[in-house]
Amino acid sequence: MKKMFKILKYCLSDLMRSHWILFYFLFYLLIGFGLLLINTSFSNTIITLLNIIIVLSPLISSVFGITYFYNSKNFTQLLLAQPIDRKKIFIAQYLGVSFSLSLSLILGLSIPFILFGILSSQNLYEFILLLGISSVLTFIFSCISFYIGILNNNKLRGFGLTVVVWLIMAVVYDGLIMILLMIFREYPLTNPSLIAMLLNPIDLARTVLIINLDLSALLGYTGASFKLFFGTFYGIIICTISLLIWLFIPLTLLIRRIENKDF
Amino acid sequence: MVLNEVIISKSKLLFLILLWSSFINSQTIDVCKTCNFKTIKKAIKFSSINDTIFIQKGTYKESDIEINKPLIIIGNDRPIIDGEYEGEIFNIKSDDVIIKGLRIVNVGKSYIKDYAAIRVIRAKNFNISDNIFDNLFFGIYIEKSSHGVINNNKIYGNSKEEYSSGNGIQLWYSNDILVSNNYVTGVRDGIYLEFSDNCKIISNTSHNNLRYGLHFMFSDNDIYEKNSFVDNGAGVAVMFSKQINMNDNLFKDNWGTASYGLLLKEINDSNITNNIFDKNTTAVNIEGSNRLIFKHNNFTNNGWAIKVRGACYTNNFTYNNFIFNSFDLSYNSSVNDNIFENNYWSSYNGYDLDNDGYGDVPYRPVKLFTYIVNTVPETVVLLRGLFVHIINFSEKVSPVFTPRKLLDQNPLMNIIR
């Protein structure tokens, strides 16, 4: 465990020095300030941010994850030659990437929001939810990218696959669901659409945020039934569980792959 | 002899003058705990036509007070009339009655009868002003009356359920009535009109009511101006009426799965101008309405700015602002007979090369996603996803599904102030 923390610490300090994390941080800082200056209310800003973050944070974390994985390959191989549990090496690296990405997101957004007084506003809960959910998305997608990295030694293939996975999750899945809903429009679709949202982390994150931002009224009858589901304690538990499953599946796959891989 | 006759005729004249003056300068009657009249009912019984009854400060536990002759009833220092949940409190059955400055509380509740704090039946020229109503079932109920004024009353209901609550101000078969500067909250329908023509509803505030802030049916030639309808259960619903003028009203925060800023059903030949619609789930829902003119309205931060359902023809939407609505326009047919011209749309991103203030490219207010949501409501869960943005963009470039002719040929470049 001590060794793992040591690697994690090294990893973090390495990442903090890299310009990309700084850029990522500055990007959110700028967006935060910019949106707060343009928009009049916190809830409006959070809704606009929701649009950006839901798309961007998975993309950035998967691309950044895979880049980091390939770039630190030599160092990883060096570490593998040492008497350290190989599981710990990768977990530490993965945690390093996800932590630093979420940290720059959280800090980058918190600074402008705190300066504009979110702490004393009613929207604090929604803001924390936004940060929490985007951090979870970061963890999920950097895990997926690590798994893809482990599976593919070919860098180009690895990059391509991460982008494709992101594209499927962010765009294609929605299109598919839309087509399915239109084909089966004669049937009661509230529950199927609800399940469809649970099966994709990006959609789930978006839905949870929309429900909590009280845009649910927009969704009409579907929104009402969604609110009944997501608004309750039960619903929140299910959402959390399904997000955790999304974190858990790639992580176990990753660990199993690490154990068996011949470097 | 002559002198005598003169004296007699003089005394006759004096008598006539006295009689006449007593008729004109009607007397005043005080009601208080220490006065001759301790209850309002007794005072009314004793009074003659056109008398003024002053009710002094205090609490009067009375109900079913019937007013059957022209009277002026004025409260000094706002006396409290407590109905003790017995039934109705004032029942006006005569013309020319004025009621002012009272606080009327505890109207009886009933599932069979519509008990009201003040009910006016078949009367003309009444004036109900500056009263406060608390704990009521129905507030002011005007029945088959005309030419009255309801001004500056405050109605505070505490309704919990629709089925066990009444309306704030209700006009039923009543014409030429002015309802102004009233404040209504916590009842079922704030202001309700049924079969009431030529009424003016001006500068009222109706908010936090269980169902509708304003509700009218079969009421023609009415004017609604400078009212604010905020945070009502289902907003404002108006149905089966014609020649309505709705100007300078505020429709705000009517937010909920079945809430509307303004729901129009079978409304014809009406003007809706200079209104503000802010943060409503559906700002305006139009169904079976023809020849409406929407001009200079502000639609901001609504879920749907305008939902056009079936059978709406030759409606005219010009010079309105559509700012930051999730959906600007939802339209459920492919034929368009309505005019959308010279509006400002915040989601318009065309250009204006000749600098005449009008965009050079037409704007299509109906998005593809709006169309899809109309056909399959469940798809709304995909709202704000990247996919939705992409298909909206592609549809904008080359419209296939959305009504081709539904466009604003000359959208404005700047917000109309």
PDB file of C-alpha atoms in Angstrom, chain B residues 176-413:
ATOM      1  CA  ASP B 176     -69.916  45.328 -17.358  1.00  0.00           C
ATOM      2  CA  ILE B 177     -67.972  44.761 -14.186  1.00  0.00           C
ATOM      3  CA  LEU B 178     -64.668  46.340 -13.262  1.00  0.00           C
ATOM      4  CA  VAL B 179     -62.305  44.179 -11.227  1.00  0.00           C
ATOM      5  CA  SER B 180     -59.232  46.177 -10.348  1.00  0.00           C
ATOM      6  CA  ASN B 181     -56.267  46.295  -7.994  1.00  0.00           C
ATOM      7  CA  ASN B 182     -57.249  43.161  -6.146  1.00  0.00           C
ATOM      8  CA  TYR B 183     -54.826  40.736  -4.604  1.00  0.00           C
ATOM      9  CA  VAL B 184     -55.802  37.072  -4.583  1.00  0.00           C
ATOM     10  CA  THR B 185     -53.803  34.182  -3.215  1.00  0.00           C
ATOM     11  CA  GLY B 186     -54.318  30.689  -1.862  1.00  0.00           C
ATOM     12  CA  VAL B 187     -57.683  29.903  -3.436  1.00  0.00           C
ATOM     13  CA  ARG B 188     -58.622  27.500  -6.221  1.00  0.00           C
ATOM     14  CA  ASP B 189     -59.035  29.946  -9.122  1.00  0.00           C
ATOM     15  CA  GLY B 190     -57.892  33.475  -8.411  1.00  0.00           C
ATOM     16  CA  ILE B 191     -60.335  35.213 -10.724  1.00  0.00           C
ATOM     17  CA  TYR B 192     -63.002  33.233 -12.504  1.00  0.00           C
ATOM     18  CA  LEU B 193     -65.416  34.448 -15.148  1.00  0.00           C
ATOM     19  CA  GLU B 194     -68.181  32.453 -16.714  1.00  0.00           C
ATOM     20  CA  PHE B 195     -70.679  33.873 -19.203  1.00  0.00           C
ATOM     21  CA  SER B 196     -69.553  37.384 -18.298  1.00  0.00           C
ATOM     22  CA  ASP B 197     -69.167  39.941 -21.063  1.00  0.00           C
ATOM     23  CA  ASN B 198     -67.720  43.441 -21.272  1.00  0.00           C
ATOM     24  CA  CYS B 199     -65.771  43.125 -18.044  1.00  0.00           C
ATOM     25  CA  LYS B 200     -62.510  44.824 -17.268  1.00  0.00           C
ATOM     26  CA  ILE B 201     -59.921  42.994 -15.196  1.00  0.00           C
ATOM     27  CA  ILE B 202     -57.187  45.493 -14.454  1.00  0.00           C
ATOM     28  CA  SER B 203     -54.076  45.586 -12.267  1.00  0.00           C
ATOM     29  CA  ASN B 204     -54.895  42.557 -10.199  1.00  0.00           C
ATOM     30  CA  THR B 205     -52.363  40.240  -8.644  1.00  0.00           C
ATOM     31  CA  SER B 206     -53.203  36.588  -8.503  1.00  0.00           C
ATOM     32  CA  HIS B 207     -50.592  34.196  -7.269  1.00  0.00           C
ATOM     33  CA  ASN B 208     -50.004  30.879  -5.521  1.00  0.00           C
ATOM     34  CA  ASN B 209     -53.478  29.673  -6.265  1.00  0.00           C
ATOM     35  CA  LEU B 210     -54.185  25.969  -6.409  1.00  0.00           C
ATOM     36  CA  ARG B 211     -55.402  25.843  -9.956  1.00  0.00           C
ATOM     37  CA  TYR B 212     -55.600  28.885 -12.204  1.00  0.00           C
ATOM     38  CA  GLY B 213     -54.599  32.473 -11.569  1.00  0.00           C
ATOM     39  CA  LEU B 214     -57.247  33.559 -14.031  1.00  0.00           C
ATOM     40  CA  HIS B 215     -59.859  31.378 -15.587  1.00  0.00           C
ATOM     41  CA  PHE B 216     -62.594  32.362 -17.946  1.00  0.00           C
ATOM     42  CA  MET B 217     -65.063  30.589 -20.118  1.00  0.00           C
ATOM     43  CA  PHE B 218     -67.737  31.803 -22.515  1.00  0.00           C
ATOM     44  CA  SER B 219     -66.930  35.399 -21.647  1.00  0.00           C
ATOM     45  CA  ASP B 220     -66.641  37.749 -24.596  1.00  0.00           C
ATOM     46  CA  ASN B 221     -65.428  41.309 -25.130  1.00  0.00           C
ATOM     47  CA  ASP B 222     -63.423  41.399 -21.942  1.00  0.00           C
ATOM     48  CA  ILE B 223     -60.267  43.349 -21.225  1.00  0.00           C
ATOM     49  CA  TYR B 224     -57.419  42.017 -19.086  1.00  0.00           C
ATOM     50  CA  GLU B 225     -54.702  44.544 -18.411  1.00  0.00           C
ATOM     51  CA  LYS B 226     -51.676  44.972 -16.174  1.00  0.00           C
ATOM     52  CA  ASN B 227     -52.431  41.906 -14.094  1.00  0.00           C
ATOM     53  CA  SER B 228     -49.811  39.596 -12.733  1.00  0.00           C
ATOM     54  CA  PHE B 229     -50.338  35.862 -12.589  1.00  0.00           C
ATOM     55  CA  VAL B 230     -47.459  34.300 -10.737  1.00  0.00           C
ATOM     56  CA  ASP B 231     -46.749  30.784  -9.494  1.00  0.00           C
ATOM     57  CA  ASN B 232     -50.233  29.377  -9.872  1.00  0.00           C
ATOM     58  CA  GLY B 233     -50.814  25.636  -9.915  1.00  0.00           C
ATOM     59  CA  ALA B 234     -51.713  25.529 -13.571  1.00  0.00           C
ATOM     60  CA  GLY B 235     -51.227  29.149 -14.693  1.00  0.00           C
ATOM     61  CA  VAL B 236     -53.996  30.866 -16.610  1.00  0.00           C
ATOM     62  CA  ALA B 237     -56.613  29.072 -18.663  1.00  0.00           C
ATOM     63  CA  VAL B 238     -59.050  30.790 -20.927  1.00  0.00           C
ATOM     64  CA  MET B 239     -61.546  29.008 -23.084  1.00  0.00           C
ATOM     65  CA  PHE B 240     -64.421  29.416 -25.527  1.00  0.00           C
ATOM     66  CA  SER B 241     -64.402  33.198 -25.750  1.00  0.00           C
ATOM     67  CA  LYS B 242     -63.949  35.862 -28.364  1.00  0.00           C
ATOM     68  CA  GLN B 243     -62.842  39.459 -28.673  1.00  0.00           C
ATOM     69  CA  ILE B 244     -60.567  39.367 -25.693  1.00  0.00           C
ATOM     70  CA  ASN B 245     -57.863  41.940 -25.075  1.00  0.00           C
ATOM     71  CA  MET B 246     -54.975  40.814 -22.932  1.00  0.00           C
ATOM     72  CA  ASN B 247     -52.383  43.531 -22.562  1.00  0.00           C
ATOM     73  CA  ASP B 248     -49.450  44.280 -20.262  1.00  0.00           C
ATOM     74  CA  ASN B 249     -49.936  41.224 -18.095  1.00  0.00           C
ATOM     75  CA  LEU B 250     -47.250  39.233 -16.365  1.00  0.00           C
ATOM     76  CA  PHE B 251     -47.295  35.441 -16.520  1.00  0.00           C
ATOM     77  CA  LYS B 252     -44.481  34.101 -14.410  1.00  0.00           C
ATOM     78  CA  ASP B 253     -43.210  30.959 -12.673  1.00  0.00           C
ATOM     79  CA  ASN B 254     -46.102  28.756 -13.658  1.00  0.00           C
ATOM     80  CA  TRP B 255     -43.875  25.728 -13.514  1.00  0.00           C
ATOM     81  CA  GLY B 256     -44.996  22.127 -13.308  1.00  0.00           C
ATOM     82  CA  THR B 257     -45.733  19.153 -15.486  1.00  0.00           C
ATOM     83  CA  ALA B 258     -49.231  20.373 -16.317  1.00  0.00           C
ATOM     84  CA  SER B 259     -48.727  24.120 -15.969  1.00  0.00           C
ATOM     85  CA  TYR B 260     -49.209  26.803 -18.548  1.00  0.00           C
ATOM     86  CA  GLY B 261     -48.484  30.477 -18.556  1.00  0.00           C
ATOM     87  CA  LEU B 262     -51.510  31.022 -20.732  1.00  0.00           C
ATOM     88  CA  LEU B 263     -53.674  28.250 -22.084  1.00  0.00           C
ATOM     89  CA  LEU B 264     -55.929  29.340 -24.931  1.00  0.00           C
ATOM     90  CA  LYS B 265     -58.632  27.034 -26.118  1.00  0.00           C
ATOM     91  CA  GLU B 266     -61.180  28.117 -28.690  1.00  0.00           C
ATOM     92  CA  ILE B 267     -60.365  31.782 -28.352  1.00  0.00           C
ATOM     93  CA  ASN B 268     -61.069  33.835 -31.448  1.00  0.00           C
ATOM     94  CA  ASP B 269     -60.418  37.361 -32.696  1.00  0.00           C
ATOM     95  CA  SER B 270     -58.390  38.472 -29.728  1.00  0.00           C
ATOM     96  CA  ASN B 271     -55.364  40.615 -29.070  1.00  0.00           C
ATOM     97  CA  ILE B 272     -52.531  39.528 -26.818  1.00  0.00           C
ATOM     98  CA  THR B 273     -49.995  42.305 -26.631  1.00  0.00           C
ATOM     99  CA  ASN B 274     -47.183  43.589 -24.435  1.00  0.00           C
ATOM    100  CA  ASN B 275     -47.317  40.690 -22.037  1.00  0.00           C
ATOM    101  CA  ILE B 276     -44.364  39.153 -20.260  1.00  0.00           C
ATOM    102  CA  PHE B 277     -44.051  35.371 -20.091  1.00  0.00           C
ATOM    103  CA  ASP B 278     -41.191  34.321 -17.875  1.00  0.00           C
ATOM    104  CA  LYS B 279     -40.179  30.869 -16.563  1.00  0.00           C
ATOM    105  CA  ASN B 280     -43.339  29.000 -17.454  1.00  0.00           C
ATOM    106  CA  THR B 281     -43.235  25.356 -18.469  1.00  0.00           C
ATOM    107  CA  THR B 282     -45.377  26.235 -21.471  1.00  0.00           C
ATOM    108  CA  ALA B 283     -45.742  29.973 -21.899  1.00  0.00           C
ATOM    109  CA  VAL B 284     -48.613  29.888 -24.390  1.00  0.00           C
ATOM    110  CA  ASN B 285     -50.587  26.854 -25.437  1.00  0.00           C
ATOM    111  CA  ILE B 286     -52.977  27.467 -28.310  1.00  0.00           C
ATOM    112  CA  GLU B 287     -55.663  25.089 -29.396  1.00  0.00           C
ATOM    113  CA  GLY B 288     -58.487  25.655 -31.839  1.00  0.00           C
ATOM    114  CA  SER B 289     -57.965  29.393 -31.794  1.00  0.00           C
ATOM    115  CA  ASN B 290     -58.168  31.655 -34.786  1.00  0.00           C
ATOM    116  CA  ARG B 291     -57.282  35.201 -35.756  1.00  0.00           C
ATOM    117  CA  LEU B 292     -55.311  35.966 -32.624  1.00  0.00           C
ATOM    118  CA  ILE B 293     -52.750  38.729 -32.683  1.00  0.00           C
ATOM    119  CA  PHE B 294     -49.622  38.273 -30.595  1.00  0.00           C
ATOM    120  CA  LYS B 295     -47.586  41.425 -30.616  1.00  0.00           C
ATOM    121  CA  HIS B 296     -44.760  42.826 -28.514  1.00  0.00           C
ATOM    122  CA  ASN B 297     -44.768  40.015 -26.010  1.00  0.00           C
ATOM    123  CA  ASN B 298     -41.662  38.873 -24.185  1.00  0.00           C
ATOM    124  CA  PHE B 299     -41.079  35.142 -23.907  1.00  0.00           C
ATOM    125  CA  THR B 300     -38.112  34.477 -21.655  1.00  0.00           C
ATOM    126  CA  ASN B 301     -36.717  31.351 -20.000  1.00  0.00           C
ATOM    127  CA  ASN B 302     -39.742  29.216 -20.715  1.00  0.00           C
ATOM    128  CA  GLY B 303     -39.711  25.504 -21.424  1.00  0.00           C
ATOM    129  CA  TRP B 304     -41.891  25.936 -24.478  1.00  0.00           C
ATOM    130  CA  ALA B 305     -42.540  29.500 -25.574  1.00  0.00           C
ATOM    131  CA  ILE B 306     -45.467  28.642 -27.836  1.00  0.00           C
ATOM    132  CA  LYS B 307     -47.171  25.334 -28.358  1.00  0.00           C
ATOM    133  CA  VAL B 308     -49.544  25.347 -31.270  1.00  0.00           C
ATOM    134  CA  ARG B 309     -51.920  22.403 -31.169  1.00  0.00           C
ATOM    135  CA  GLY B 310     -54.508  21.568 -33.769  1.00  0.00           C
ATOM    136  CA  ALA B 311     -56.930  23.790 -35.661  1.00  0.00           C
ATOM    137  CA  CYS B 312     -55.228  27.152 -35.278  1.00  0.00           C
ATOM    138  CA  TYR B 313     -55.542  29.376 -38.303  1.00  0.00           C
ATOM    139  CA  THR B 314     -54.501  32.866 -39.328  1.00  0.00           C
ATOM    140  CA  ASN B 315     -52.908  33.765 -36.070  1.00  0.00           C
ATOM    141  CA  ASN B 316     -50.349  36.493 -36.231  1.00  0.00           C
ATOM    142  CA  PHE B 317     -47.126  36.550 -34.251  1.00  0.00           C
ATOM    143  CA  THR B 318     -45.169  39.728 -34.835  1.00  0.00           C
ATOM    144  CA  TYR B 319     -42.605  41.774 -32.941  1.00  0.00           C
ATOM    145  CA  ASN B 320     -42.252  39.373 -30.044  1.00  0.00           C
ATOM    146  CA  ASN B 321     -39.048  38.543 -28.189  1.00  0.00           C
ATOM    147  CA  PHE B 322     -38.163  34.883 -27.786  1.00  0.00           C
ATOM    148  CA  ILE B 323     -35.267  34.726 -25.380  1.00  0.00           C
ATOM    149  CA  PHE B 324     -33.617  31.597 -23.931  1.00  0.00           C
ATOM    150  CA  ASN B 325     -36.557  29.252 -24.191  1.00  0.00           C
ATOM    151  CA  SER B 326     -35.811  25.530 -24.306  1.00  0.00           C
ATOM    152  CA  PHE B 327     -38.182  25.252 -27.254  1.00  0.00           C
ATOM    153  CA  ASP B 328     -39.332  28.355 -29.091  1.00  0.00           C
ATOM    154  CA  LEU B 329     -42.203  26.822 -30.950  1.00  0.00           C
ATOM    155  CA  SER B 330     -43.834  23.466 -31.061  1.00  0.00           C
ATOM    156  CA  TYR B 331     -46.130  22.741 -33.937  1.00  0.00           C
ATOM    157  CA  ASN B 332     -48.001  19.582 -34.633  1.00  0.00           C
ATOM    158  CA  SER B 333     -49.066  19.875 -38.223  1.00  0.00           C
ATOM    159  CA  SER B 334     -47.193  20.263 -41.451  1.00  0.00           C
ATOM    160  CA  VAL B 335     -49.567  22.873 -42.792  1.00  0.00           C
ATOM    161  CA  ASN B 336     -48.984  26.364 -41.590  1.00  0.00           C
ATOM    162  CA  ASP B 337     -51.483  29.140 -41.890  1.00  0.00           C
ATOM    163  CA  ASN B 338     -50.114  31.252 -39.076  1.00  0.00           C
ATOM    164  CA  ILE B 339     -47.802  34.163 -39.561  1.00  0.00           C
ATOM    165  CA  PHE B 340     -44.501  34.513 -37.753  1.00  0.00           C
ATOM    166  CA  GLU B 341     -42.882  37.743 -38.791  1.00  0.00           C
ATOM    167  CA  ASN B 342     -40.340  40.204 -37.451  1.00  0.00           C
ATOM    168  CA  ASN B 343     -39.770  38.545 -34.125  1.00  0.00           C
ATOM    169  CA  TYR B 344     -36.550  38.466 -32.196  1.00  0.00           C
ATOM    170  CA  TRP B 345     -35.254  34.929 -31.570  1.00  0.00           C
ATOM    171  CA  SER B 346     -32.299  34.545 -29.236  1.00  0.00           C
ATOM    172  CA  SER B 347     -31.293  31.305 -30.949  1.00  0.00           C
ATOM    173  CA  TYR B 348     -31.183  32.960 -34.373  1.00  0.00           C
ATOM    174  CA  ASN B 349     -27.653  33.090 -35.685  1.00  0.00           C
ATOM    175  CA  GLY B 350     -28.097  34.589 -39.103  1.00  0.00           C
ATOM    176  CA  TYR B 351     -26.515  37.800 -40.296  1.00  0.00           C
ATOM    177  CA  ASP B 352     -27.603  41.213 -41.420  1.00  0.00           C
ATOM    178  CA  LEU B 353     -25.368  42.408 -44.232  1.00  0.00           C
ATOM    179  CA  ASP B 354     -27.440  45.421 -45.258  1.00  0.00           C
ATOM    180  CA  ASN B 355     -27.763  46.612 -41.658  1.00  0.00           C
ATOM    181  CA  ASP B 356     -31.491  47.204 -41.792  1.00  0.00           C
ATOM    182  CA  GLY B 357     -32.038  45.491 -38.455  1.00  0.00           C
ATOM    183  CA  TYR B 358     -33.631  42.425 -40.040  1.00  0.00           C
ATOM    184  CA  GLY B 359     -31.733  39.191 -40.542  1.00  0.00           C
ATOM    185  CA  ASP B 360     -31.072  38.255 -44.144  1.00  0.00           C
ATOM    186  CA  VAL B 361     -31.682  34.557 -43.590  1.00  0.00           C
ATOM    187  CA  PRO B 362     -35.101  33.298 -42.489  1.00  0.00           C
ATOM    188  CA  TYR B 363     -35.365  31.700 -39.066  1.00  0.00           C
ATOM    189  CA  ARG B 364     -37.038  28.357 -38.496  1.00  0.00           C
ATOM    190  CA  PRO B 365     -38.506  28.340 -35.001  1.00  0.00           C
ATOM    191  CA  VAL B 366     -39.501  24.669 -35.093  1.00  0.00           C
ATOM    192  CA  LYS B 367     -36.546  22.402 -34.354  1.00  0.00           C
ATOM    193  CA  LEU B 368     -36.358  18.814 -35.487  1.00  0.00           C
ATOM    194  CA  PHE B 369     -36.131  17.691 -31.896  1.00  0.00           C
ATOM    195  CA  THR B 370     -39.336  19.587 -31.131  1.00  0.00           C
ATOM    196  CA  TYR B 371     -40.987  17.663 -33.927  1.00  0.00           C
ATOM    197  CA  ILE B 372     -39.675  14.367 -32.563  1.00  0.00           C
ATOM    198  CA  VAL B 373     -40.795  15.178 -29.037  1.00  0.00           C
ATOM    199  CA  ASN B 374     -44.235  15.935 -30.426  1.00  0.00           C
ATOM    200  CA  THR B 375     -44.513  12.528 -32.038  1.00  0.00           C
ATOM    201  CA  VAL B 376     -42.858  10.516 -29.257  1.00  0.00           C
ATOM    202  CA  PRO B 377     -42.990  12.408 -25.970  1.00  0.00           C
ATOM    203  CA  GLU B 378     -40.615   9.987 -24.261  1.00  0.00           C
ATOM    204  CA  THR B 379     -37.712  11.086 -26.437  1.00  0.00           C
ATOM    205  CA  VAL B 380     -37.626  14.253 -24.392  1.00  0.00           C
ATOM    206  CA  VAL B 381     -35.205  12.453 -22.061  1.00  0.00           C
ATOM    207  CA  LEU B 382     -32.549  13.080 -24.685  1.00  0.00           C
ATOM    208  CA  LEU B 383     -32.939  16.840 -24.248  1.00  0.00           C
ATOM    209  CA  ARG B 384     -29.634  18.693 -24.063  1.00  0.00           C
ATOM    210  CA  GLY B 385     -27.664  15.747 -25.361  1.00  0.00           C
ATOM    211  CA  LEU B 386     -25.038  16.209 -28.043  1.00  0.00           C
ATOM    212  CA  PHE B 387     -27.010  14.098 -30.491  1.00  0.00           C
ATOM    213  CA  VAL B 388     -29.977  16.428 -30.233  1.00  0.00           C
ATOM    214  CA  HIS B 389     -27.795  19.430 -30.997  1.00  0.00           C
ATOM    215  CA  ILE B 390     -26.410  17.656 -34.031  1.00  0.00           C
ATOM    216  CA  ILE B 391     -29.759  16.662 -35.539  1.00  0.00           C
ATOM    217  CA  ASN B 392     -31.183  20.121 -34.879  1.00  0.00           C
ATOM    218  CA  PHE B 393     -28.283  21.599 -36.743  1.00  0.00           C
ATOM    219  CA  SER B 394     -28.656  19.282 -39.713  1.00  0.00           C
ATOM    220  CA  GLU B 395     -32.391  19.947 -39.901  1.00  0.00           C
ATOM    221  CA  LYS B 396     -31.759  23.656 -39.806  1.00  0.00           C
ATOM    222  CA  VAL B 397     -29.450  23.382 -42.782  1.00  0.00           C
ATOM    223  CA  SER B 398     -31.914  21.370 -44.829  1.00  0.00           C
ATOM    224  CA  PRO B 399     -35.433  21.033 -43.399  1.00  0.00           C
ATOM    225  CA  VAL B 400     -37.114  17.723 -44.081  1.00  0.00           C
ATOM    226  CA  PHE B 401     -39.487  17.030 -41.210  1.00  0.00           C
ATOM    227  CA  THR B 402     -40.413  20.451 -39.889  1.00  0.00           C
ATOM    228  CA  PRO B 403     -43.049  22.507 -41.743  1.00  0.00           C
ATOM    229  CA  ARG B 404     -41.238  24.040 -44.641  1.00  0.00           C
ATOM    230  CA  LYS B 405     -43.248  27.210 -44.795  1.00  0.00           C
ATOM    231  CA  LEU B 406     -43.122  27.894 -41.115  1.00  0.00           C
ATOM    232  CA  LEU B 407     -40.438  30.482 -40.908  1.00  0.00           C
ATOM    233  CA  ASP B 408     -39.780  34.008 -39.884  1.00  0.00           C
ATOM    234  CA  GLN B 409     -38.705  35.662 -43.120  1.00  0.00           C
ATOM    235  CA  ASN B 410     -37.410  38.781 -41.435  1.00  0.00           C
ATOM    236  CA  PRO B 411     -36.248  37.988 -37.919  1.00  0.00           C
ATOM    237  CA  LEU B 412     -35.064  40.958 -35.941  1.00  0.00           C
ATOM    238  CA  MET B 413     -31.392  41.225 -35.047  1.00  0.00           C
TER     239      MET B 413
END
